[in-house]
Coordinates of C-alpha atoms in Angstrom, one line a residue:
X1149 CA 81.5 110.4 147.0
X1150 CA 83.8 107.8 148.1
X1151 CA 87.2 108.9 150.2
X1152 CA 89.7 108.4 147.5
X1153 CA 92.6 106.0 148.5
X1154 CA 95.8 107.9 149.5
X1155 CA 97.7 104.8 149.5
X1156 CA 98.8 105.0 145.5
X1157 CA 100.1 108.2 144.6
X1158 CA 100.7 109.4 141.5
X1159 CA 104.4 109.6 140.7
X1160 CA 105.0 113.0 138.7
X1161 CA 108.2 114.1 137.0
X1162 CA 109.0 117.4 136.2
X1163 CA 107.5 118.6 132.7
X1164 CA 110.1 121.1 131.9
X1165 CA 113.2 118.8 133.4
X1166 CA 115.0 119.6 130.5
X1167 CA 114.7 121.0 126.8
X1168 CA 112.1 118.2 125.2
X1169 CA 109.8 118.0 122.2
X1170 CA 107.1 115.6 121.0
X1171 CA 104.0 115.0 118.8
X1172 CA 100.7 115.6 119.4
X1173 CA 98.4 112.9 117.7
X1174 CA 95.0 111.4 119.3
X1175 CA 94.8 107.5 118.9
X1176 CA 91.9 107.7 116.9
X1177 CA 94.5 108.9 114.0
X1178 CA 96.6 106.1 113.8
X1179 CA 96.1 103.5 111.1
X1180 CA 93.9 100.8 111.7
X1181 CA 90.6 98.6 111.4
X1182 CA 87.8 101.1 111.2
X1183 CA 89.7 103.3 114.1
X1184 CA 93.1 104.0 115.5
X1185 CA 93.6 101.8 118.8
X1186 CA 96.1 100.2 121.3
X1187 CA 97.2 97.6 118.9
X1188 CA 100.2 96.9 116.6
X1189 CA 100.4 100.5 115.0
X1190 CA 100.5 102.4 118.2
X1191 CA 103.0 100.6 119.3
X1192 CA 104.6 101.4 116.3
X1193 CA 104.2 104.8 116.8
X1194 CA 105.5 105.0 120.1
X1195 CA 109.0 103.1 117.9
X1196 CA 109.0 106.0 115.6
X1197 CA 109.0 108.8 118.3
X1198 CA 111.8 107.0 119.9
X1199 CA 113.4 107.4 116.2
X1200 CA 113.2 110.4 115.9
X1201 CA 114.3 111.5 119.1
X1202 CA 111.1 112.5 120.8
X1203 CA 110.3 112.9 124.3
X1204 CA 106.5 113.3 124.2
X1205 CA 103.2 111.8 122.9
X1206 CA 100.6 114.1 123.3
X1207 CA 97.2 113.0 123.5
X1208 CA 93.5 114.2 123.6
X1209 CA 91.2 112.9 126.5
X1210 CA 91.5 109.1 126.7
X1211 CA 87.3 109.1 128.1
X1212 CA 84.4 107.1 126.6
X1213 CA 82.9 109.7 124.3
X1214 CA 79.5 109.6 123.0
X1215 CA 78.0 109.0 119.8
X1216 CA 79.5 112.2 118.2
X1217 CA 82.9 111.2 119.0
X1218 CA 84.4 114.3 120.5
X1219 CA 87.1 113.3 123.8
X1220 CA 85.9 116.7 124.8
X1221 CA 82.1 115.7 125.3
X1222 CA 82.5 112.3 127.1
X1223 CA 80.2 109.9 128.6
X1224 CA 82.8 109.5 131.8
X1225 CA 85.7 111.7 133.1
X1226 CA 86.6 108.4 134.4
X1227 CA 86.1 105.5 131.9
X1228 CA 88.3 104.9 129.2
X1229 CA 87.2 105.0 125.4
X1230 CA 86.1 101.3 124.3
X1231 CA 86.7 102.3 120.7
X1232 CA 90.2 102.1 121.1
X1233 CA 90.3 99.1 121.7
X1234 CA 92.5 96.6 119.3
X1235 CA 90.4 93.3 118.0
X1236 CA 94.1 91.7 117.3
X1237 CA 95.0 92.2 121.2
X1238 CA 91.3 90.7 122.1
X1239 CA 92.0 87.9 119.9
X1240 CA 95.8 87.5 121.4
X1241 CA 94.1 87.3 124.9
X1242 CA 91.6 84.2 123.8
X1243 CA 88.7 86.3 123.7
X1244 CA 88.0 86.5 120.5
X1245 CA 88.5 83.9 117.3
X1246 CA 90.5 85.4 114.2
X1247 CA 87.3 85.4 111.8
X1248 CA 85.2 87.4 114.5
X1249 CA 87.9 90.3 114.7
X1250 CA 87.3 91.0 110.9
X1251 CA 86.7 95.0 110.2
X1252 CA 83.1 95.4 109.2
X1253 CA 84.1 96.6 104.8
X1254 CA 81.7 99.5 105.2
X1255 CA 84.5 101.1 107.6
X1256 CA 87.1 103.2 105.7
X1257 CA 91.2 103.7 106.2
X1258 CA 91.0 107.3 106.4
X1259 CA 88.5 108.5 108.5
X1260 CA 86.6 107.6 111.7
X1261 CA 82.7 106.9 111.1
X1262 CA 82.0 107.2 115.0
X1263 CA 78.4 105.6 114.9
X1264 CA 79.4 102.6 112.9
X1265 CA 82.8 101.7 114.5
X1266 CA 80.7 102.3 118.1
X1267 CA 78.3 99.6 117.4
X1268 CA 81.2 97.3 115.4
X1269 CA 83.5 97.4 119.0
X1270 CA 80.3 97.2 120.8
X1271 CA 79.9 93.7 119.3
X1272 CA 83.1 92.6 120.1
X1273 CA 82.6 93.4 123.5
X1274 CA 79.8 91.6 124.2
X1275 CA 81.5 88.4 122.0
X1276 CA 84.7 89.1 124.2
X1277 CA 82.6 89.1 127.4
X1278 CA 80.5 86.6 126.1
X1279 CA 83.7 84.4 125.6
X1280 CA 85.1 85.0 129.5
X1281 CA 82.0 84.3 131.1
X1282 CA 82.2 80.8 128.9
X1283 CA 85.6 80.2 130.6
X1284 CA 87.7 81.3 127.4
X1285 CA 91.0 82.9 128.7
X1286 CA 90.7 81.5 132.0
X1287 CA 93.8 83.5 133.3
X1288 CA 92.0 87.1 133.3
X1289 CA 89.2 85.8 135.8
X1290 CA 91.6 87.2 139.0
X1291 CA 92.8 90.0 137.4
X1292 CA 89.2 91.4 136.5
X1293 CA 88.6 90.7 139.8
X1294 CA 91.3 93.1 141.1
X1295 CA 90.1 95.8 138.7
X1296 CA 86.6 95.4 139.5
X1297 CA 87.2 95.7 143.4
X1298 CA 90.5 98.4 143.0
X1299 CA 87.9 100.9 140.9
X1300 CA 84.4 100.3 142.4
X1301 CA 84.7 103.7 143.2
X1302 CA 83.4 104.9 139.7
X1303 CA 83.1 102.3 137.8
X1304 CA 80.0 101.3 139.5
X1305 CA 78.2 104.0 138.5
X1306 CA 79.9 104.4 134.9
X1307 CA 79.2 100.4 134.4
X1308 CA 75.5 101.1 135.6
X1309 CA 74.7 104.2 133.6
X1310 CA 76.1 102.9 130.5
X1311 CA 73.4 99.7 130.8
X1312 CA 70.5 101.8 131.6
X1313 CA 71.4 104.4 128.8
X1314 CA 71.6 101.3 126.8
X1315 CA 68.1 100.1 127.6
X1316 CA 67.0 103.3 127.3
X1317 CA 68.1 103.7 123.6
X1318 CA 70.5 106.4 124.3
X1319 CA 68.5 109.0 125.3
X1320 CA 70.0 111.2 127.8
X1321 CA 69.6 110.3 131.7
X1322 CA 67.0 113.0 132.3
X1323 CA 64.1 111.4 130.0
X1324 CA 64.7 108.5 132.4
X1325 CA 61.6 107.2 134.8
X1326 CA 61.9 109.5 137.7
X1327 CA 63.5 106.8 140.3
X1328 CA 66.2 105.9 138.1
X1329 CA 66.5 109.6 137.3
X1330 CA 67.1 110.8 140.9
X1331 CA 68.6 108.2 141.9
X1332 CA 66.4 106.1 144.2
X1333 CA 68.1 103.5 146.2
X1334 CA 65.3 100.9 144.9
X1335 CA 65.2 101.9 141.8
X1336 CA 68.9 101.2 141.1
X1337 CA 69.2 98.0 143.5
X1338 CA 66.3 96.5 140.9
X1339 CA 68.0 98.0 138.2
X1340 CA 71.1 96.6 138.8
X1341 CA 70.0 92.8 139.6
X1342 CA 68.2 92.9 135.9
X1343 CA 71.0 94.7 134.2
X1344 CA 73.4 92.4 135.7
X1345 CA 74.7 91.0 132.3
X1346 CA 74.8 94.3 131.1
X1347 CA 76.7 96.0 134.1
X1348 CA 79.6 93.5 133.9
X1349 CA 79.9 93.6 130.2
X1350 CA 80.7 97.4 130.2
X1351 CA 83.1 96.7 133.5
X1352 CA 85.0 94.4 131.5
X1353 CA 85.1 96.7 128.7
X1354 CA 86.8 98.9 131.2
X1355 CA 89.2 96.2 132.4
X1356 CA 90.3 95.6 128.6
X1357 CA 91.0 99.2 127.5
X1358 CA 92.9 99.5 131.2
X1359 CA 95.3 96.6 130.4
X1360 CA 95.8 97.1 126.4
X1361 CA 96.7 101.3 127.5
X1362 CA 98.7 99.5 130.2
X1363 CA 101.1 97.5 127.7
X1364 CA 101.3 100.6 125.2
X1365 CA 102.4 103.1 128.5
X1366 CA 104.8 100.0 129.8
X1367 CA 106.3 100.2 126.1
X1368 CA 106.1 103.9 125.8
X1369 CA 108.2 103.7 128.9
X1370 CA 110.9 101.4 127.8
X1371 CA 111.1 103.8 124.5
X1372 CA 112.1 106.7 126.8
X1373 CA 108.5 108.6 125.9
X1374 CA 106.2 110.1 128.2
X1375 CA 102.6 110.9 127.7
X1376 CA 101.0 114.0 128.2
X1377 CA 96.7 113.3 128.7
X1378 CA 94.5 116.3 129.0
X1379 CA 92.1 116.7 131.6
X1380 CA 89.2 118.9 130.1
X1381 CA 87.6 121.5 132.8
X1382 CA 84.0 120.2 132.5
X1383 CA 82.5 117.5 131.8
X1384 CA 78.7 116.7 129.6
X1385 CA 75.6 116.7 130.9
X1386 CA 74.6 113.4 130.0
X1387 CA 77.5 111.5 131.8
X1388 CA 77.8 109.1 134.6
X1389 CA 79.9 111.6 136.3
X1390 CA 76.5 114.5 136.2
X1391 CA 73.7 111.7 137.1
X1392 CA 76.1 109.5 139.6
X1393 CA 76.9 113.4 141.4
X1394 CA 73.9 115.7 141.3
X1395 CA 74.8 117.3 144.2
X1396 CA 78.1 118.7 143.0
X1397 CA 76.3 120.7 139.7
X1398 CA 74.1 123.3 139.5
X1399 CA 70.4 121.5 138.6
X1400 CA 66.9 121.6 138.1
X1401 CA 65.1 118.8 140.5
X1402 CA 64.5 117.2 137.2
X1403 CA 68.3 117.1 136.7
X1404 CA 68.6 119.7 133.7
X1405 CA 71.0 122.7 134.3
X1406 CA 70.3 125.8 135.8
X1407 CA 73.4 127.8 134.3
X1408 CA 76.0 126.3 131.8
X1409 CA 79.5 126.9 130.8
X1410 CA 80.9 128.9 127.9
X1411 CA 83.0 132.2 127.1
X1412 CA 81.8 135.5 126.4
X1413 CA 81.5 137.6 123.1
X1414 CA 85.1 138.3 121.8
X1415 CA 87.4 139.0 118.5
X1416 CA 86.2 135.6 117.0
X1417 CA 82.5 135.1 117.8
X1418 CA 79.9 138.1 118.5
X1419 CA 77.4 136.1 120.8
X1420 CA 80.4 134.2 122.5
X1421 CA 80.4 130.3 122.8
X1422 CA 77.7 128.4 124.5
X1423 CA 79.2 125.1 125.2
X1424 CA 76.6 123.8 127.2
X1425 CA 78.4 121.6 130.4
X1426 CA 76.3 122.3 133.4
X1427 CA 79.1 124.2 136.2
X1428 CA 80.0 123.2 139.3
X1429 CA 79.2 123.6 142.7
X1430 CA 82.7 124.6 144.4
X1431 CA 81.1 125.4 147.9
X1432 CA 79.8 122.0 147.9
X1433 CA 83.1 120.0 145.9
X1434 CA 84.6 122.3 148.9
X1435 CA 83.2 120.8 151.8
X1436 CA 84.8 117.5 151.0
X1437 CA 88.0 118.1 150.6
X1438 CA 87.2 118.4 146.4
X1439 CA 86.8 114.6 146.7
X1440 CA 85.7 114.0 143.2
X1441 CA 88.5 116.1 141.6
X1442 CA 91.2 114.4 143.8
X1443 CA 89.5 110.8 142.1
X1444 CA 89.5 112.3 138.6
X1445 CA 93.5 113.4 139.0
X1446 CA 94.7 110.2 140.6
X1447 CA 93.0 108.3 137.8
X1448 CA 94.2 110.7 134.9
X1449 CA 97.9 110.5 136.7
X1450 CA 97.4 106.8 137.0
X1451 CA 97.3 106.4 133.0
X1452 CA 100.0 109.7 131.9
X1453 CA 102.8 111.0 133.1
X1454 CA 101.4 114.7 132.6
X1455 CA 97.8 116.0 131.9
X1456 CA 97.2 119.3 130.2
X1457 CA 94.3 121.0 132.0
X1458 CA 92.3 122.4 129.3
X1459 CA 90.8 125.8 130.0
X1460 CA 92.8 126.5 133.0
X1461 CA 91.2 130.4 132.9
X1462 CA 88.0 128.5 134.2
X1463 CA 90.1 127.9 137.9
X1464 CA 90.2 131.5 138.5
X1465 CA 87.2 132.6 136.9
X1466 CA 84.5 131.2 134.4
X1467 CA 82.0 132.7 132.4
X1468 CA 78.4 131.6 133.7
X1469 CA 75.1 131.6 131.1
X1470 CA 71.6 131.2 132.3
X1471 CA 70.7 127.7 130.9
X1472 CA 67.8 129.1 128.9
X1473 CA 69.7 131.5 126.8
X1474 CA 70.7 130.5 123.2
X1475 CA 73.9 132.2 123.2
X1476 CA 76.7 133.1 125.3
X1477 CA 76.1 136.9 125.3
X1478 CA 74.2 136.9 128.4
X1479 CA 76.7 135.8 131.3
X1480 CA 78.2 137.1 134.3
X1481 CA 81.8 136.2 135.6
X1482 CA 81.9 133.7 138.5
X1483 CA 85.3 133.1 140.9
X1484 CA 86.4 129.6 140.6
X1485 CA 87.8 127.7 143.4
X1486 CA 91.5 128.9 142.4
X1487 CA 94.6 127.7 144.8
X1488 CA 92.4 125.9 147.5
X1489 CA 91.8 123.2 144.5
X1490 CA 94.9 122.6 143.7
X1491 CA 96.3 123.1 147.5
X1492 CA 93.7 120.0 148.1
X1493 CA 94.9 118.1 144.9
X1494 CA 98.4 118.4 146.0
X1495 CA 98.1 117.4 149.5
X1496 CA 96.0 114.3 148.5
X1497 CA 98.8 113.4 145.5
X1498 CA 101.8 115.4 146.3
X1499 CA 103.4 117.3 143.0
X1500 CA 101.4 117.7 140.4
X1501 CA 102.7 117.4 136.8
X1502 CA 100.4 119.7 134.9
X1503 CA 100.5 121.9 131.8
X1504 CA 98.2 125.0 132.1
X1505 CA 96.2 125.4 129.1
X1506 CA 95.9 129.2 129.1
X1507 CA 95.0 130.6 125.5
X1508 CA 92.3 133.3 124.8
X1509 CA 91.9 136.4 126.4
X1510 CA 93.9 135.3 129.9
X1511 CA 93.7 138.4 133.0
X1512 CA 96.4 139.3 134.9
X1513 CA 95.1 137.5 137.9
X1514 CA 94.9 133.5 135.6
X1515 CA 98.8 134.5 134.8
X1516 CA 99.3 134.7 138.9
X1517 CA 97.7 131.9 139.9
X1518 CA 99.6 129.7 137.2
X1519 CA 102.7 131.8 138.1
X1520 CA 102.1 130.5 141.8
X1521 CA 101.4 127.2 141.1
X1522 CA 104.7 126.6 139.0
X1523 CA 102.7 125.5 135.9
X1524 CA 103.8 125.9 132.5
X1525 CA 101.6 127.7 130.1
X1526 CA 100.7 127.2 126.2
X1527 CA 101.8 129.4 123.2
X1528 CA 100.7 128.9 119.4
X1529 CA 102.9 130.2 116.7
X1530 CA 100.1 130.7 114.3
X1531 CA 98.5 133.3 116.7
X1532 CA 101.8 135.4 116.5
X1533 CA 101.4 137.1 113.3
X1534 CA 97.6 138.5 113.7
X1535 CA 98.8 142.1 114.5
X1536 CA 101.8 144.1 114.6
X1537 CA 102.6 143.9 118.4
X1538 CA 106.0 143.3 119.1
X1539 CA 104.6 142.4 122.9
X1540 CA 102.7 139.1 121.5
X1541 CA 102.6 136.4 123.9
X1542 CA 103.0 134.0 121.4
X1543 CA 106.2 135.3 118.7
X1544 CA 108.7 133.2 119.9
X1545 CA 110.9 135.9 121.4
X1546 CA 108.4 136.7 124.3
X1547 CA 108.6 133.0 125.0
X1548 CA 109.4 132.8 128.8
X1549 CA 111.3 129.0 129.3
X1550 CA 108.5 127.4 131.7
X1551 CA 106.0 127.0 128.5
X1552 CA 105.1 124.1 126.1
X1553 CA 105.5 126.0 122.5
X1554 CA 103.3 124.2 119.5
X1555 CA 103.0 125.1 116.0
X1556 CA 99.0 124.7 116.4
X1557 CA 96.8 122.8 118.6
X1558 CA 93.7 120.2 117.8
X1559 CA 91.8 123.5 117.5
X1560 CA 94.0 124.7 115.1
X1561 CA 93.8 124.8 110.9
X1562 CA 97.1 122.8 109.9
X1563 CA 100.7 124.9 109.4
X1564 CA 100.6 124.1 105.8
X1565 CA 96.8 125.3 105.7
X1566 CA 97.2 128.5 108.1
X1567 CA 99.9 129.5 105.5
X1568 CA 97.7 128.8 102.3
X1569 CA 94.9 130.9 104.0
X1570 CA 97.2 133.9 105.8
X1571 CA 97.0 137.4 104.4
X1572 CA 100.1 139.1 103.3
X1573 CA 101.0 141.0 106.8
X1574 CA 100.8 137.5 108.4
X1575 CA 102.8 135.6 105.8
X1576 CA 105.4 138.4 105.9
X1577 CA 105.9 138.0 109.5
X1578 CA 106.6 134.5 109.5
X1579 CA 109.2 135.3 106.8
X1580 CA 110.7 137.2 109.7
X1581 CA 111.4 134.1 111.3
X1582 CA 112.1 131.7 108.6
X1583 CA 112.7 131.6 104.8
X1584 CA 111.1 128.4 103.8
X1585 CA 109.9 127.5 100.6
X1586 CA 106.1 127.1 100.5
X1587 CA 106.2 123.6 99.9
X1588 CA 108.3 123.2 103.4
X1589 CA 106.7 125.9 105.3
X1590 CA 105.7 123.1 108.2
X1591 CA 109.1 122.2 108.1
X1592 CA 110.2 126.2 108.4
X1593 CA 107.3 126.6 111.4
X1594 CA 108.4 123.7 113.3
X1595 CA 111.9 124.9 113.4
X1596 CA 111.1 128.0 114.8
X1597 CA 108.9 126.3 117.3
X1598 CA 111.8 123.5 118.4
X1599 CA 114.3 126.7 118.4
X1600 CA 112.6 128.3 120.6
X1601 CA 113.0 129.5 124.2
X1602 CA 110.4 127.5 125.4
X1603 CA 111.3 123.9 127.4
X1604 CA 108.7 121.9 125.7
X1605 CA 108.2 122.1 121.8
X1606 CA 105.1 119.5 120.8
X1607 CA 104.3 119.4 116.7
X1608 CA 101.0 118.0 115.4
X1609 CA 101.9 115.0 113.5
X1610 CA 99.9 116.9 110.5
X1611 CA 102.3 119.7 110.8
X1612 CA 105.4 116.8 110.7
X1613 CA 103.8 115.0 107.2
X1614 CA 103.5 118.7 105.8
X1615 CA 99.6 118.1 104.9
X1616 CA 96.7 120.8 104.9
X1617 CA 93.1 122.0 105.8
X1618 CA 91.4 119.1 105.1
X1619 CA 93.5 116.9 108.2
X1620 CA 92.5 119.4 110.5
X1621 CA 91.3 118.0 113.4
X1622 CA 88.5 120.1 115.0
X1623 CA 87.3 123.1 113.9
X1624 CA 85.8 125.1 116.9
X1625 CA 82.4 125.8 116.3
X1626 CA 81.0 123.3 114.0
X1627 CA 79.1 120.4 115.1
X1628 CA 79.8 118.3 112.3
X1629 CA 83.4 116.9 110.3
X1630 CA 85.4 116.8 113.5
X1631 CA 87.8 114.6 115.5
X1632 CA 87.5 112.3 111.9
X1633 CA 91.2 112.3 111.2
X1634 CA 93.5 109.2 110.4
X1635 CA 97.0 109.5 108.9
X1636 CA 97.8 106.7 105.8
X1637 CA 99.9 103.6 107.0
X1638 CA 103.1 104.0 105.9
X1639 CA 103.4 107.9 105.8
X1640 CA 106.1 107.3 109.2
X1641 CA 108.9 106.5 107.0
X1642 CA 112.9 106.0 108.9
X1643 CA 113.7 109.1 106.3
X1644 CA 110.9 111.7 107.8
X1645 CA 112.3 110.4 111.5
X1646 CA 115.9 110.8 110.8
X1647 CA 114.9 114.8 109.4
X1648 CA 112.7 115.2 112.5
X1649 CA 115.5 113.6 114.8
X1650 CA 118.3 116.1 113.3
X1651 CA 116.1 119.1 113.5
X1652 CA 115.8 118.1 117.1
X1653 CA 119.0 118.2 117.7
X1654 CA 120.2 120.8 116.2
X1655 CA 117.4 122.7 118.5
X1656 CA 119.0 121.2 121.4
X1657 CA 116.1 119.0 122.6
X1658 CA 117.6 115.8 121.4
X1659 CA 116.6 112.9 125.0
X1660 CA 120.0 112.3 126.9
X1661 CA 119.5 108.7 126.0
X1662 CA 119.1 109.4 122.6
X1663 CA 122.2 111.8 121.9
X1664 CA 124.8 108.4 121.3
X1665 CA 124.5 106.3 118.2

């Protein structure tokens, strides 16, 4: 692994400056052709958060996901997601002619069809590339120099896996020929000099979703918004990150896992969770200097202003399954790698601006090493009302200031939809906390969330428009349905701003900026 540069550091602000609040929606949501992207409409969006007073976009992991779609199951910890990207900016830069920037008809307005939308931005990719390497927008050629040279680090790799996963039909990187498998030094030298074509066009692909995110965080910035990322714990199998670093994962010599991550049996699930990612090897991430995760961070801190680490319990201890069990129930607790990560993170990129994701069943010794790292933990309203414990974490009175307090998360049913499905003990204790009619129970929720103790408040745009179970975003668990979400164009209205906006400052979270007419 490459020495990461020290000579760019990421610069952090504090995420609990001041009283804030924002909206959590993944770009995939917005409005668009075929798929939300880095065009017009999120641009847009960023304009209406400024509206109505918002400090924060949240966001799910930016990373090149594969076929399924899920940000949590990505092809790259590195590589951004080419489906975001906009035709209309493509066709802005001279890459592209109107006519060829046309959304397929098959693809509909409110949902993502992942498969078809890959293979429709695919082709404008390779018409894009095709379109640069015939001299067509002539003024790019330096600057996709610069990005090619200032990332070789892992864009080599993610450029090179991508093109051989492509010629091999996208099977996995372990049915590979054995050289290209194990990474043979011949094997890829050969495979690079045939792939050439191939390995540039995905590069480039890279360069265009770096400098269309770069105009939406430049505008973002001029709004007075700040985006959170999230920087999910593991990463899949079958990713550049798992073939281009054998030696930091536990393996077979044929590259399949030994042991894989997941959680144990609990309240919610009886055999536990397998989730499948192969686990790390800290000794050997350890020995130098936790390279790789010092690269992931400076690239995640290069695109937000603050990254949610998702299953921060995994840092002090994560649950380890033998790779050949079906089910989570057979696993042993392992120590994770705890303060001397984050001591190395830190020395390589000074503060880090970082939300703890800490949800579940957290030990006393998770809540002291985010208690010793400054970080801000996560509580959930709707996990408030599931017992009569006046000691829950997550009723709003326990909330200790240094937290970001949402309605729900991505995991989460909707507010209107956890209220439509509550028992009666449930619903009765959220009448504790507010008395709004059915109809505006998002409405009641949120205000109790942006009331709150805590410093952040974020809201799921779902839980903002008030709809229910079917714009869910994932439902832990299932394979299929997921991550499909899109909101209708013209549900933002100036009206729903202006109500958000005044219940923000009434909650004392109105931006400084923002407080004058």
């Amino acid at each position: 692994m490459p020495e990461p540069d020290p000579a760019t550091p990421p610069n952090p602000e504090p995420v609990t400056a001041t009283r804030a609040s924002g909206v959590l929606l993944h770009p995939t949501s917005l409005p668009g052709d075929g798929v939300g992207d880095l065009g017009a409409e999120a641009h847009r969006f960023v304009d209406w958060l400024a509206e109505a007073g918002q400090r924060y976009w949240q966001l799910l992991p930016l990373v090149a996901t594969n076929e399924g779609g899920s940000p949590y199951n990505a092809l790259s910890a590195f590589a951004g997601n080419p489906l975001l990207l906009s035709p209309q900016k493509l066709v802005e830069d001279g890459l592209l002619e109107a006519d060829e920037a046309a959304c397929p008809e098959s693809l509909p307005d409110d949902c993502v069809k992942f498969g078809e939308v890959d293979r429709w931005k695919g082709r404008l990719v390779r018409r894009a590339y095709g379109a640069f390497r015939a001299g067509w927008a002539p003024a790019l050629k330096h600057a996709f120099g610069d990005y090619r040279e200032r990332n070789r680090a892992w864009l080599d790799d993610y450029a090179l896996f991508r093109a051989l996963r492509d010629e091999h039909g996208g099977a996995a990187w372990t049915s590979w020929d054995a050289p290209l498998r194990r990474r043979d030094p011949d094997a890829l030298l050969r495979a690079a000099g045939e792939l050439r074509e191939e390995v540039e066009r995905h590069a480039f692909g890279q360069f265009l979703f770096d400098r269309q995110w770069s105009a939406l965080r430049r505008h973002a910035r001029e709004r007075g918004v700040r985006i959170i990322g999230d920087v999910p714990i593991f990463v899949a199998h079958d990713s550049a990150d798992v073939w281009a670093h054998p030696e930091l994962f536990f393996l077979e010599p044929d590259g399949s896992p030994t042991v894989v991550s997941g959680v144990p049996p609990d309240y919610f699930s009886e055999t536990g969770q397998r989730w499948g990612n192969p686990l790390y090897r800290w000794d050997a991430m350890e020995r130098d200097g936790y390279a790789w995760w010092v690269a992931r961070f400076r690239r995640t801190l290069e695109m937000v202003d603050v990254a949610r680490i998702d299953h921060f319990r995994g840092f002090e201890s994560y649950w380890e399954i033998p790779a050949d069990e079906e089910t989570a129930v057979n696993g042993r607790w392992v120590p994770g790698p705890g303060h001397a990560l984050f001591r190395a993170l830190e020395r390589a990129l000074g503060p880090l601006p970082l939300i703890a994701e800490d949800l579940g069943i957290i030990t006393p010794e998770v809540d002291t090493l985010r208690e010793a790292l400054g970080l801000p933990g996560m509580r959930v309203l709707q996990f408030a009302f599931g017992g009569d414990d006046p000691e829950n974490p997550h009723l709003p009175a326990n909330y200790p200031a240094l937290t970001v307090a949402y309605t729900g998360t991505h995991d989460n049913d909707t507010a209107a939809g956890w209220f439509r499905a509550a028992g009666a003990d449930e619903r009765g204790r959220l009448r504790e906390l507010t008395d709004a009619p059915e109809a505006q129970i998002h409405w009641g929720m949120a205000e109790v969330v942006l009331r709150s103790p805590a410093d952040v408040a974020i809201l799921p745009l779902q839980d903002v428009l008030g709809l229910g179970s079917d714009s869910r975003m994932n439902t832990p668990g299932t394979a299929e349905g997921n991550w499909r979400w899109r909101f209708a164009e013209g549900a933002l209205t100036p009206e729903l701003a202006a109500r958000l906006r005044e219940l923000t400052r009434a909650s004392g979270r109105l931006p400084q900026e923002a407080r004058t007419p």
